[in-house]
Amino acid sequence: MYRVLIQTGSIECDDYQHTDHGIELHEDGEFVAFVPYETLTAVVDESRKSAEDRAIL
């Protein structure tokens, strides 16, 4: 599970893909949202157990 942080909040998804202008978010294989790089703050891998293991992608 990933949490995508944007300027106005966050969106959860189980997969994402980079495109030329942003990232496409998917949940159960279905398209959820497109986030332009200009509004993207971070992608957080929620499956990590501790704060030390977490990585911002």
CSV table of C-alpha atoms in Angstrom, one decimal:
chain,number,residue,atom,x,y,z
A,1,MET,CA,0.0,0.0,0.0
A,2,TYR,CA,1.3,3.4,-0.9
A,3,ARG,CA,0.2,6.8,0.4
A,4,VAL,CA,0.7,9.6,-2.1
A,5,LEU,CA,1.2,13.0,-0.4
A,6,ILE,CA,-0.1,16.0,-2.4
A,7,GLN,CA,-0.4,19.7,-1.5
A,8,THR,CA,-4.0,19.3,-0.3
A,9,GLY,CA,-3.9,15.9,1.4
A,10,SER,CA,-3.1,12.3,0.5
A,11,ILE,CA,-4.4,9.5,-1.6
A,12,GLU,CA,-3.9,5.7,-0.9
A,13,CYS,CA,-3.3,3.2,-3.7
A,14,ASP,CA,-1.8,-0.2,-4.1
A,15,ASP,CA,0.2,0.5,-7.3
A,16,TYR,CA,1.5,3.5,-9.2
A,17,GLN,CA,3.3,4.2,-12.5
A,18,HIS,CA,5.5,7.1,-13.5
A,19,THR,CA,4.6,8.9,-16.7
A,20,ASP,CA,6.2,11.9,-18.5
A,21,HIS,CA,4.1,14.4,-16.5
A,22,GLY,CA,3.2,12.7,-13.2
A,23,ILE,CA,2.1,9.5,-11.7
A,24,GLU,CA,-0.9,7.3,-12.3
A,25,LEU,CA,-2.4,5.7,-9.2
A,26,HIS,CA,-4.2,2.3,-9.3
A,27,GLU,CA,-6.2,0.3,-6.8
A,28,ASP,CA,-7.1,-3.3,-7.6
A,29,GLY,CA,-5.9,-2.8,-11.1
A,30,GLU,CA,-8.3,0.2,-11.6
A,31,PHE,CA,-7.2,3.7,-12.4
A,32,VAL,CA,-7.8,5.9,-9.3
A,33,ALA,CA,-6.1,9.3,-10.1
A,34,PHE,CA,-3.4,11.1,-11.9
A,35,VAL,CA,-1.1,13.3,-9.9
A,36,PRO,CA,1.1,15.8,-11.8
A,37,TYR,CA,4.7,16.1,-10.5
A,38,GLU,CA,4.1,19.8,-9.7
A,39,THR,CA,1.6,18.8,-7.0
A,40,LEU,CA,3.3,15.6,-5.8
A,41,THR,CA,5.1,15.9,-2.4
A,42,ALA,CA,6.0,12.3,-1.7
A,43,VAL,CA,5.1,8.6,-2.2
A,44,VAL,CA,5.3,6.7,1.1
A,45,ASP,CA,5.5,2.9,1.2
A,46,GLU,CA,3.0,2.1,4.0
A,47,SER,CA,4.1,-1.6,4.1
A,48,ARG,CA,7.3,-0.7,6.0
A,49,LYS,CA,7.2,-1.6,9.6
A,50,SER,CA,9.2,1.3,11.2
A,51,ALA,CA,10.0,4.9,10.4
A,52,GLU,CA,13.6,3.8,9.8
A,53,ASP,CA,12.6,1.4,7.1
A,54,ARG,CA,10.3,3.9,5.3
A,55,ALA,CA,11.6,5.4,2.1
A,56,ILE,CA,10.2,8.4,0.2
A,57,LEU,CA,10.2,7.4,-3.5
